[in-house]
PDB file of C-alpha atoms and ligand atoms in Angstrom:
ATOM      1  CA  MET S   1       2.742 -24.885  -1.963  1.00 46.00           C
ATOM      2  CA  THR S   2       5.833 -25.776   0.012  1.00 51.00           C
ATOM      3  CA  SER S   3       5.249 -22.504   2.225  1.00 60.00           C
ATOM      4  CA  PRO S   4       1.784 -22.154   3.558  1.00 86.00           C
ATOM      5  CA  LEU S   5       1.597 -18.339   2.121  1.00 98.00           C
ATOM      6  CA  ARG S   6       3.282 -17.099  -1.258  1.00 98.00           C
ATOM      7  CA  LEU S   7       3.260 -13.328  -1.916  1.00 98.00           C
ATOM      8  CA  HIS S   8       3.306 -12.127  -5.468  1.00 98.00           C
ATOM      9  CA  TYR S   9       5.466  -9.104  -5.842  1.00 98.00           C
ATOM     10  CA  ALA S  10       7.075  -6.284  -7.261  1.00 98.00           C
ATOM     11  CA  PRO S  11       9.432  -3.864  -5.081  1.00 98.00           C
ATOM     12  CA  ASP S  12       7.749  -0.638  -3.750  1.00 98.00           C
ATOM     13  CA  ASN S  13       4.374  -2.001  -5.442  1.00 98.00           C
ATOM     14  CA  ALA S  14       1.081  -2.413  -3.257  1.00 98.00           C
ATOM     15  CA  SER S  15       2.296  -5.634  -2.401  1.00 98.00           C
ATOM     16  CA  LEU S  16       4.706  -3.772   0.116  1.00 98.00           C
ATOM     17  CA  CYS S  17       1.393  -3.197   2.179  1.00 99.00           C
ATOM     18  CA  VAL S  18       1.033  -6.942   2.642  1.00 99.00           C
ATOM     19  CA  ARG S  19       4.667  -7.669   3.323  1.00 98.00           C
ATOM     20  CA  LEU S  20       4.749  -5.046   6.033  1.00 98.00           C
ATOM     21  CA  ALA S  21       1.639  -6.841   7.542  1.00 98.00           C
ATOM     22  CA  LEU S  22       3.290 -10.388   7.213  1.00 98.00           C
ATOM     23  CA  ASP S  23       6.561  -9.348   8.872  1.00 98.00           C
ATOM     24  CA  ALA S  24       4.717  -7.244  11.423  1.00 98.00           C
ATOM     25  CA  VAL S  25       3.158 -10.839  12.529  1.00 98.00           C
ATOM     26  CA  GLY S  26       6.074 -12.930  11.632  1.00 98.00           C
ATOM     27  CA  ALA S  27       4.073 -15.026   9.436  1.00 98.00           C
ATOM     28  CA  PRO S  28       6.247 -17.151   7.218  1.00 97.00           C
ATOM     29  CA  TYR S  29       5.883 -16.273   3.649  1.00 98.00           C
ATOM     30  CA  GLU S  30       7.458 -16.895   0.430  1.00 98.00           C
ATOM     31  CA  THR S  31       7.816 -14.331  -2.201  1.00 98.00           C
ATOM     32  CA  VAL S  32       7.071 -14.406  -5.990  1.00 98.00           C
ATOM     33  CA  LEU S  33       8.612 -11.725  -7.872  1.00 98.00           C
ATOM     34  CA  VAL S  34       6.523 -10.238 -10.857  1.00 98.00           C
ATOM     35  CA  ASP S  35       8.667  -8.810 -13.628  1.00 97.00           C
ATOM     36  CA  ARG S  36       6.921  -5.433 -14.078  1.00 97.00           C
ATOM     37  CA  ALA S  37       9.622  -4.704 -16.764  1.00 96.00           C
ATOM     38  CA  ALA S  38       8.137  -7.415 -18.673  1.00 97.00           C
ATOM     39  CA  ARG S  39       4.600  -6.690 -17.686  1.00 97.00           C
ATOM     40  CA  GLY S  40       4.755  -9.899 -15.865  1.00 97.00           C
ATOM     41  CA  GLN S  41       1.281  -8.877 -14.209  1.00 98.00           C
ATOM     42  CA  LYS S  42      -0.048  -9.056 -17.380  1.00 98.00           C
ATOM     43  CA  SER S  43       1.042 -12.466 -18.365  1.00 98.00           C
ATOM     44  CA  GLN S  44      -1.240 -15.692 -18.735  1.00 98.00           C
ATOM     45  CA  ARG S  45       0.461 -17.243 -15.388  1.00 98.00           C
ATOM     46  CA  TYR S  46      -0.262 -14.217 -13.569  1.00 98.00           C
ATOM     47  CA  LEU S  47      -3.753 -13.182 -14.786  1.00 98.00           C
ATOM     48  CA  ALA S  48      -4.699 -16.878 -13.839  1.00 98.00           C
ATOM     49  CA  LEU S  49      -4.074 -15.757 -10.270  1.00 98.00           C
ATOM     50  CA  ASN S  50      -5.328 -11.957 -10.483  1.00 98.00           C
ATOM     51  CA  PRO S  51      -7.483 -11.486 -13.872  1.00 98.00           C
ATOM     52  CA  ASN S  52      -6.940  -7.717 -13.029  1.00 98.00           C
ATOM     53  CA  GLY S  53      -3.494  -7.829 -13.795  1.00 98.00           C
ATOM     54  CA  LEU S  54      -2.722  -5.955 -10.704  1.00 98.00           C
ATOM     55  CA  ILE S  55      -0.261  -6.522  -7.982  1.00 98.00           C
ATOM     56  CA  PRO S  56      -0.082  -8.058  -5.236  1.00 98.00           C
ATOM     57  CA  VAL S  57      -1.546 -11.466  -5.027  1.00 98.00           C
ATOM     58  CA  LEU S  58      -1.106 -13.653  -1.726  1.00 98.00           C
ATOM     59  CA  GLU S  59      -1.404 -17.484  -2.215  1.00 98.00           C
ATOM     60  CA  THR S  60      -3.218 -18.912   1.102  1.00 98.00           C
ATOM     61  CA  PRO S  61      -4.474 -22.132   2.482  1.00 97.00           C
ATOM     62  CA  ASP S  62      -7.891 -20.379   2.137  1.00 97.00           C
ATOM     63  CA  GLY S  63      -7.465 -19.678  -1.791  1.00 98.00           C
ATOM     64  CA  VAL S  64      -5.612 -17.113  -3.870  1.00 98.00           C
ATOM     65  CA  LEU S  65      -6.210 -13.615  -2.625  1.00 98.00           C
ATOM     66  CA  PHE S  66      -6.291 -10.409  -4.615  1.00 98.00           C
ATOM     67  CA  GLU S  67      -6.971  -6.770  -3.543  1.00 98.00           C
ATOM     68  CA  THR S  68      -4.782  -5.149  -1.020  1.00 98.00           C
ATOM     69  CA  GLY S  69      -7.547  -4.458   1.335  1.00 98.00           C
ATOM     70  CA  ALA S  70      -9.003  -7.892   1.216  1.00 98.00           C
ATOM     71  CA  ILE S  71      -5.412  -9.636   1.995  1.00 98.00           C
ATOM     72  CA  LEU S  72      -4.494  -7.366   4.565  1.00 98.00           C
ATOM     73  CA  LEU S  73      -7.698  -8.266   6.114  1.00 98.00           C
ATOM     74  CA  TRP S  74      -7.524 -11.619   5.658  1.00 98.00           C
ATOM     75  CA  VAL S  75      -3.836 -11.569   7.331  1.00 98.00           C
ATOM     76  CA  ALA S  76      -5.449  -9.589  10.313  1.00 98.00           C
ATOM     77  CA  ASP S  77      -8.089 -12.546  10.818  1.00 98.00           C
ATOM     78  CA  HIS S  78      -5.345 -15.312  10.939  1.00 97.00           C
ATOM     79  CA  HIS S  79      -2.573 -13.261  13.373  1.00 97.00           C
ATOM     80  CA  ALA S  80      -3.513 -10.955  16.282  1.00 96.00           C
ATOM     81  CA  GLY S  81      -2.425  -7.527  16.511  1.00 97.00           C
ATOM     82  CA  LEU S  82      -3.121  -6.193  13.086  1.00 98.00           C
ATOM     83  CA  LEU S  83      -6.846  -4.972  13.846  1.00 98.00           C
ATOM     84  CA  PRO S  84      -8.884  -4.887  17.116  1.00 96.00           C
ATOM     85  CA  LEU S  85     -11.008  -8.120  17.590  1.00 95.00           C
ATOM     86  CA  ARG S  86     -14.631  -6.679  18.286  1.00 95.00           C
ATOM     87  CA  GLY S  87     -16.277  -3.571  19.133  1.00 95.00           C
ATOM     88  CA  PRO S  88     -16.515   0.046  17.852  1.00 96.00           C
ATOM     89  CA  ASP S  89     -12.485   0.019  17.739  1.00 95.00           C
ATOM     90  CA  ARG S  90     -12.582  -2.720  15.320  1.00 97.00           C
ATOM     91  CA  ALA S  91     -15.756  -0.871  13.511  1.00 98.00           C
ATOM     92  CA  ALA S  92     -13.552   2.081  13.020  1.00 98.00           C
ATOM     93  CA  ALA S  93     -10.477   0.571  11.890  1.00 98.00           C
ATOM     94  CA  LEU S  94     -12.529  -1.705   9.134  1.00 98.00           C
ATOM     95  CA  LYS S  95     -14.025   1.843   8.143  1.00 98.00           C
ATOM     96  CA  TRP S  96     -10.701   3.508   7.710  1.00 98.00           C
ATOM     97  CA  LEU S  97      -9.250   0.270   6.097  1.00 98.00           C
ATOM     98  CA  PHE S  98     -11.705   0.174   3.544  1.00 98.00           C
ATOM     99  CA  TRP S  99     -11.382   4.187   3.109  1.00 98.00           C
ATOM    100  CA  LEU S 100      -7.915   3.495   2.297  1.00 98.00           C
ATOM    101  CA  SER S 101      -9.180   0.768  -0.206  1.00 98.00           C
ATOM    102  CA  ASN S 102     -12.072   2.268  -1.726  1.00 98.00           C
ATOM    103  CA  THR S 103     -11.065   6.378  -1.511  1.00 98.00           C
ATOM    104  CA  LEU S 104      -7.674   7.255  -1.249  1.00 98.00           C
ATOM    105  CA  HIS S 105      -6.016   4.078  -3.110  1.00 98.00           C
ATOM    106  CA  PRO S 106      -8.124   4.497  -6.231  1.00 98.00           C
ATOM    107  CA  THR S 107      -7.612   8.176  -6.126  1.00 98.00           C
ATOM    108  CA  CYS S 108      -3.512   7.603  -5.783  1.00 98.00           C
ATOM    109  CA  ARG S 109      -4.254   5.146  -8.906  1.00 98.00           C
ATOM    110  CA  MET S 110      -5.426   8.198 -11.226  1.00 98.00           C
ATOM    111  CA  LEU S 111      -2.146  10.087 -10.239  1.00 97.00           C
ATOM    112  CA  PHE S 112       0.197   7.084 -11.118  1.00 97.00           C
ATOM    113  CA  TYR S 113      -1.828   5.661 -13.659  1.00 97.00           C
ATOM    114  CA  PRO S 114      -3.609   8.956 -15.283  1.00 97.00           C
ATOM    115  CA  ASP S 115      -3.280   7.283 -18.766  1.00 96.00           C
ATOM    116  CA  GLN S 116      -5.729   4.465 -17.591  1.00 96.00           C
ATOM    117  CA  TYR S 117      -8.259   7.205 -16.470  1.00 97.00           C
ATOM    118  CA  THR S 118      -8.427   9.545 -19.547  1.00 97.00           C
ATOM    119  CA  SER S 119      -7.849   9.265 -23.223  1.00 96.00           C
ATOM    120  CA  GLY S 120      -7.394  13.305 -22.813  1.00 96.00           C
ATOM    121  CA  ASP S 121      -4.947  15.601 -20.875  1.00 96.00           C
ATOM    122  CA  ALA S 122      -3.200  13.187 -18.621  1.00 96.00           C
ATOM    123  CA  GLU S 123      -1.664  16.207 -16.769  1.00 95.00           C
ATOM    124  CA  ALA S 124      -4.466  18.171 -16.296  1.00 96.00           C
ATOM    125  CA  LEU S 125      -5.735  15.091 -14.412  1.00 97.00           C
ATOM    126  CA  ARG S 126      -3.132  14.845 -12.460  1.00 97.00           C
ATOM    127  CA  VAL S 127      -3.473  18.388 -11.306  1.00 96.00           C
ATOM    128  CA  THR S 128      -7.300  17.981 -10.084  1.00 97.00           C
ATOM    129  CA  THR S 129      -6.360  14.518  -8.806  1.00 98.00           C
ATOM    130  CA  ARG S 130      -3.646  15.956  -6.595  1.00 97.00           C
ATOM    131  CA  GLU S 131      -6.323  18.206  -4.853  1.00 97.00           C
ATOM    132  CA  ARG S 132      -8.687  15.240  -4.248  1.00 98.00           C
ATOM    133  CA  ILE S 133      -5.749  13.413  -2.779  1.00 98.00           C
ATOM    134  CA  MET S 134      -4.469  16.473  -0.662  1.00 97.00           C
ATOM    135  CA  ALA S 135      -8.478  16.773   0.651  1.00 98.00           C
ATOM    136  CA  GLN S 136      -8.562  13.166   1.611  1.00 98.00           C
ATOM    137  CA  LEU S 137      -5.511  13.214   3.273  1.00 98.00           C
ATOM    138  CA  ILE S 138      -6.748  16.290   5.527  1.00 98.00           C
ATOM    139  CA  ILE S 139      -9.917  14.060   6.459  1.00 98.00           C
ATOM    140  CA  LEU S 140      -7.480  11.306   7.673  1.00 98.00           C
ATOM    141  CA  ASN S 141      -5.465  13.898   9.646  1.00 98.00           C
ATOM    142  CA  ALA S 142      -8.504  14.999  11.107  1.00 98.00           C
ATOM    143  CA  ALA S 143     -10.095  11.850  12.033  1.00 98.00           C
ATOM    144  CA  HIS S 144     -11.294  11.655  15.675  1.00 97.00           C
ATOM    145  CA  ASP S 145     -11.739   7.459  15.351  1.00 97.00           C
ATOM    146  CA  ALA S 146      -8.407   6.567  14.153  1.00 98.00           C
ATOM    147  CA  PRO S 147      -6.137   5.791  17.178  1.00 97.00           C
ATOM    148  CA  TRP S 148      -4.001   3.499  14.776  1.00 98.00           C
ATOM    149  CA  LEU S 149      -2.883   6.626  13.374  1.00 98.00           C
ATOM    150  CA  ASP S 150      -1.235   7.617  16.413  1.00 98.00           C
ATOM    151  CA  SER S 151       0.042   4.315  17.616  1.00 97.00           C
ATOM    152  CA  GLN S 152       3.788   3.655  17.234  1.00 97.00           C
ATOM    153  CA  GLN S 153       2.844  -0.223  16.072  1.00 97.00           C
ATOM    154  CA  PRO S 154       1.664  -1.342  13.173  1.00 98.00           C
ATOM    155  CA  SER S 155      -1.789  -2.513  12.038  1.00 98.00           C
ATOM    156  CA  ALA S 156      -3.871  -3.361   8.972  1.00 98.00           C
ATOM    157  CA  PRO S 157      -4.575   0.148   7.857  1.00 98.00           C
ATOM    158  CA  ALA S 158      -1.351   1.529   8.888  1.00 98.00           C
ATOM    159  CA  CYS S 159       0.385  -1.119   6.836  1.00 99.00           C
ATOM    160  CA  TYR S 160      -1.917   0.164   3.925  1.00 99.00           C
ATOM    161  CA  LEU S 161      -1.240   4.032   4.221  1.00 99.00           C
ATOM    162  CA  ALA S 162       2.279   3.720   5.065  1.00 98.00           C
ATOM    163  CA  PRO S 163       3.322   2.901   1.526  1.00 98.00           C
ATOM    164  CA  MET S 164       1.008   5.006  -0.098  1.00 98.00           C
ATOM    165  CA  LEU S 165       2.490   8.375   1.801  1.00 98.00           C
ATOM    166  CA  ARG S 166       5.758   7.043   0.215  1.00 98.00           C
ATOM    167  CA  TRP S 167       4.365   6.569  -3.383  1.00 98.00           C
ATOM    168  CA  LEU S 168       2.960  10.055  -3.382  1.00 98.00           C
ATOM    169  CA  ALA S 169       6.247  11.581  -2.140  1.00 97.00           C
ATOM    170  CA  LEU S 170       8.063   9.520  -5.280  1.00 97.00           C
ATOM    171  CA  TYR S 171       5.878   9.059  -8.021  1.00 96.00           C
ATOM    172  CA  GLY S 172       3.096  10.452 -10.031  1.00 90.00           C
ATOM    173  CA  GLY S 173       4.766  13.060 -11.733  1.00 90.00           C
ATOM    174  CA  ASP S 174       6.037  16.714 -10.304  1.00 90.00           C
ATOM    175  CA  THR S 175       6.307  15.473  -6.510  1.00 91.00           C
ATOM    176  CA  ALA S 176       6.962  19.238  -5.248  1.00 92.00           C
ATOM    177  CA  TRP S 177       3.199  19.576  -4.614  1.00 94.00           C
ATOM    178  CA  PHE S 178       3.244  16.819  -1.747  1.00 96.00           C
ATOM    179  CA  ASP S 179       4.162  18.190   1.864  1.00 95.00           C
ATOM    180  CA  LEU S 180       3.355  16.174   4.618  1.00 97.00           C
ATOM    181  CA  ALA S 181       3.795  18.812   7.084  1.00 96.00           C
ATOM    182  CA  ARG S 182       0.497  19.909   5.817  1.00 97.00           C
ATOM    183  CA  THR S 183      -0.985  16.963   7.332  1.00 98.00           C
ATOM    184  CA  PRO S 184       1.132  16.722  10.922  1.00 98.00           C
ATOM    185  CA  ARG S 185      -0.521  13.697  12.087  1.00 98.00           C
ATOM    186  CA  LEU S 186       0.219  11.813   9.214  1.00 98.00           C
ATOM    187  CA  LEU S 187       3.946  13.143   9.241  1.00 98.00           C
ATOM    188  CA  ALA S 188       4.045  11.965  12.687  1.00 98.00           C
ATOM    189  CA  PHE S 189       2.611   8.688  11.875  1.00 98.00           C
ATOM    190  CA  ALA S 190       5.024   8.193   8.676  1.00 98.00           C
ATOM    191  CA  VAL S 191       8.010   9.150  11.184  1.00 98.00           C
ATOM    192  CA  ALA S 192       6.699   6.153  13.600  1.00 98.00           C
ATOM    193  CA  ALA S 193       6.135   3.753  10.307  1.00 98.00           C
ATOM    194  CA  ASN S 194       9.891   4.104   9.804  1.00 98.00           C
ATOM    195  CA  THR S 195      10.658   2.584  12.887  1.00 98.00           C
ATOM    196  CA  TRP S 196       8.798  -0.713  12.647  1.00 98.00           C
ATOM    197  CA  SER S 197      10.687  -3.534  12.560  1.00 98.00           C
ATOM    198  CA  ALA S 198       8.405  -5.035   9.558  1.00 98.00           C
ATOM    199  CA  THR S 199      10.003  -1.875   8.050  1.00 98.00           C
ATOM    200  CA  ALA S 200      13.343  -2.779   8.453  1.00 98.00           C
ATOM    201  CA  ILE S 201      12.936  -5.881   6.781  1.00 98.00           C
ATOM    202  CA  ALA S 202      11.298  -4.022   3.634  1.00 98.00           C
ATOM    203  CA  GLN S 203      14.234  -1.843   3.657  1.00 98.00           C
ATOM    204  CA  THR S 204      16.534  -4.830   2.689  1.00 98.00           C
ATOM    205  CA  THR S 205      14.140  -6.736   0.817  1.00 98.00           C
ATOM    206  CA  GLU S 206      12.825  -3.926  -1.421  1.00 98.00           C
ATOM    207  CA  GLY S 207      15.828  -1.719  -1.064  1.00 98.00           C
ATOM    208  CA  LEU S 208      13.539   1.095   0.354  1.00 98.00           C
ATOM    209  CA  GLY S 209      16.525   3.390   1.625  1.00 97.00           C
ATOM    210  CA  PRO S 210      16.509   5.452   5.022  1.00 98.00           C
ATOM    211  CA  THR S 211      13.208   7.279   6.500  1.00 98.00           C
ATOM    212  CA  PRO S 212      11.259   5.291   3.740  1.00 98.00           C
ATOM    213  CA  PHE S 213       7.754   6.781   4.668  1.00 98.00           C
ATOM    214  CA  SER S 214       8.520  10.268   6.013  1.00 98.00           C
ATOM    215  CA  ALA S 215      11.091  11.304   3.630  1.00 97.00           C
ATOM    216  CA  PRO S 216      11.615   8.810   0.946  1.00 98.00           C
ATOM    217  CA  HIS S 217      14.254   8.048  -1.919  1.00 97.00           C
ATOM    218  CA  LEU S 218      13.341   6.257  -4.976  1.00 97.00           C
ATOM    219  CA  PRO S 219      14.370   2.472  -4.225  1.00 97.00           C
ATOM    220  CA  HIS S 220      17.150   0.385  -4.974  1.00 97.00           C
ATOM    221  CA  PRO S 221      15.734  -3.134  -4.765  1.00 97.00           C
ATOM    222  CA  PRO S 222      17.585  -6.372  -5.041  1.00 95.00           C
ATOM    223  CA  GLU S 223      15.551  -7.917  -7.550  1.00 97.00           C
ATOM    224  CA  GLY S 224      13.279  -6.211  -9.882  1.00 97.00           C
ATOM    225  CA  SER S 225      11.880  -3.299 -10.966  1.00 96.00           C
ATOM    226  CA  THR S 226       8.965  -0.724  -9.776  1.00 96.00           C
ATOM    227  CA  THR S 227       7.430  -0.199 -12.751  1.00 94.00           C
TER     228      THR S 227
HETATM  229  N1  GSH K   1      -6.946  -2.248  -6.279  1.00 51.60           N
HETATM  230  C1  GSH K   1      -5.562  -3.058  -6.319  1.00 51.60           C
HETATM  231  C2  GSH K   1      -4.864  -2.100  -6.883  1.00 51.60           C
HETATM  232  C3  GSH K   1      -3.527  -2.622  -6.946  1.00 51.60           C
HETATM  233  C4  GSH K   1      -2.404  -1.800  -7.886  1.00 51.60           C
HETATM  234  O1  GSH K   1      -2.968  -0.659  -8.117  1.00 51.60           O
HETATM  235  N2  GSH K   1      -1.345  -2.339  -7.853  1.00 51.60           N
HETATM  236  C5  GSH K   1      -0.484  -1.709  -9.147  1.00 51.60           C
HETATM  237  C6  GSH K   1       0.916  -1.830  -8.285  1.00 51.60           C
HETATM  238  S1  GSH K   1       1.134  -0.685  -6.977  1.00 51.60           S
HETATM  239  C7  GSH K   1      -0.479  -2.683 -10.205  1.00 51.60           C
HETATM  240  O2  GSH K   1      -0.179  -3.597 -10.468  1.00 51.60           O
HETATM  241  N3  GSH K   1       0.192  -1.779 -11.543  1.00 51.60           N
HETATM  242  C8  GSH K   1       0.392  -2.264 -12.753  1.00 51.60           C
HETATM  243  C9  GSH K   1      -0.850  -1.880 -13.799  1.00 51.60           C
HETATM  244  O3  GSH K   1      -1.388  -1.005 -13.481  1.00 51.60           O
HETATM  245  O4  GSH K   1      -0.644  -2.606 -14.884  1.00 51.60           O
HETATM  246  C10 GSH K   1      -5.588  -3.641  -5.247  1.00 51.60           C
HETATM  247  O5  GSH K   1      -5.899  -3.088  -4.100  1.00 51.60           O
HETATM  248  O6  GSH K   1      -4.448  -4.499  -4.879  1.00 51.60           O
END
């Protein structure tokens, strides 16, 4: 590797979470575009990095990493500022990071890729999935142990959450159901995330447009495609 870190990405994909974290800590990295229009994530070359055929991958001096949550944790372990170092604050931040990875993100995937989860009525699955997502967002909105949610600065869980709020507003069929006003704390979070310096970089590199997390528009990336 010519650069210590290499992010395999597609615009507005889960790689955006990693990009935000890397830019938040100022870590130098290279990007490698995964051509989703050509199903590059299922190519033999990519599957050799991530046999799951999913984006992102981060190549690191410690090896090839996949799974967004694991990558965010790795970045946080190597750069100060994304997670509390120890104690109850770290425990709570890890709890929510894993919740985002194991609970909210998989539910979002059922909305974005219903055909991968049912051979039956995809739209019916989407209807129940929207209800599940809203219930999960209400749980997060009420969390008493998530100060990262109210911070103006990015953290590992915040870098995971902000893109998911964006995707919920943009993808997954009819998006009229999604209204951040129902979760005012998450709305305030998204407004703050709009102003991160890492967000400004992603607005350029991935064409995210204005207010990318609180009131997003479909992206106009300089290269690649979202799907
Ligand atoms: N559990 C995986 C999920 C990643 C994921 O869903 N990536 C999407 C892009 S946002 C993807 O690669 N989709 C392509 C596909 O499903 O074929 C992670 O956290 O990294």
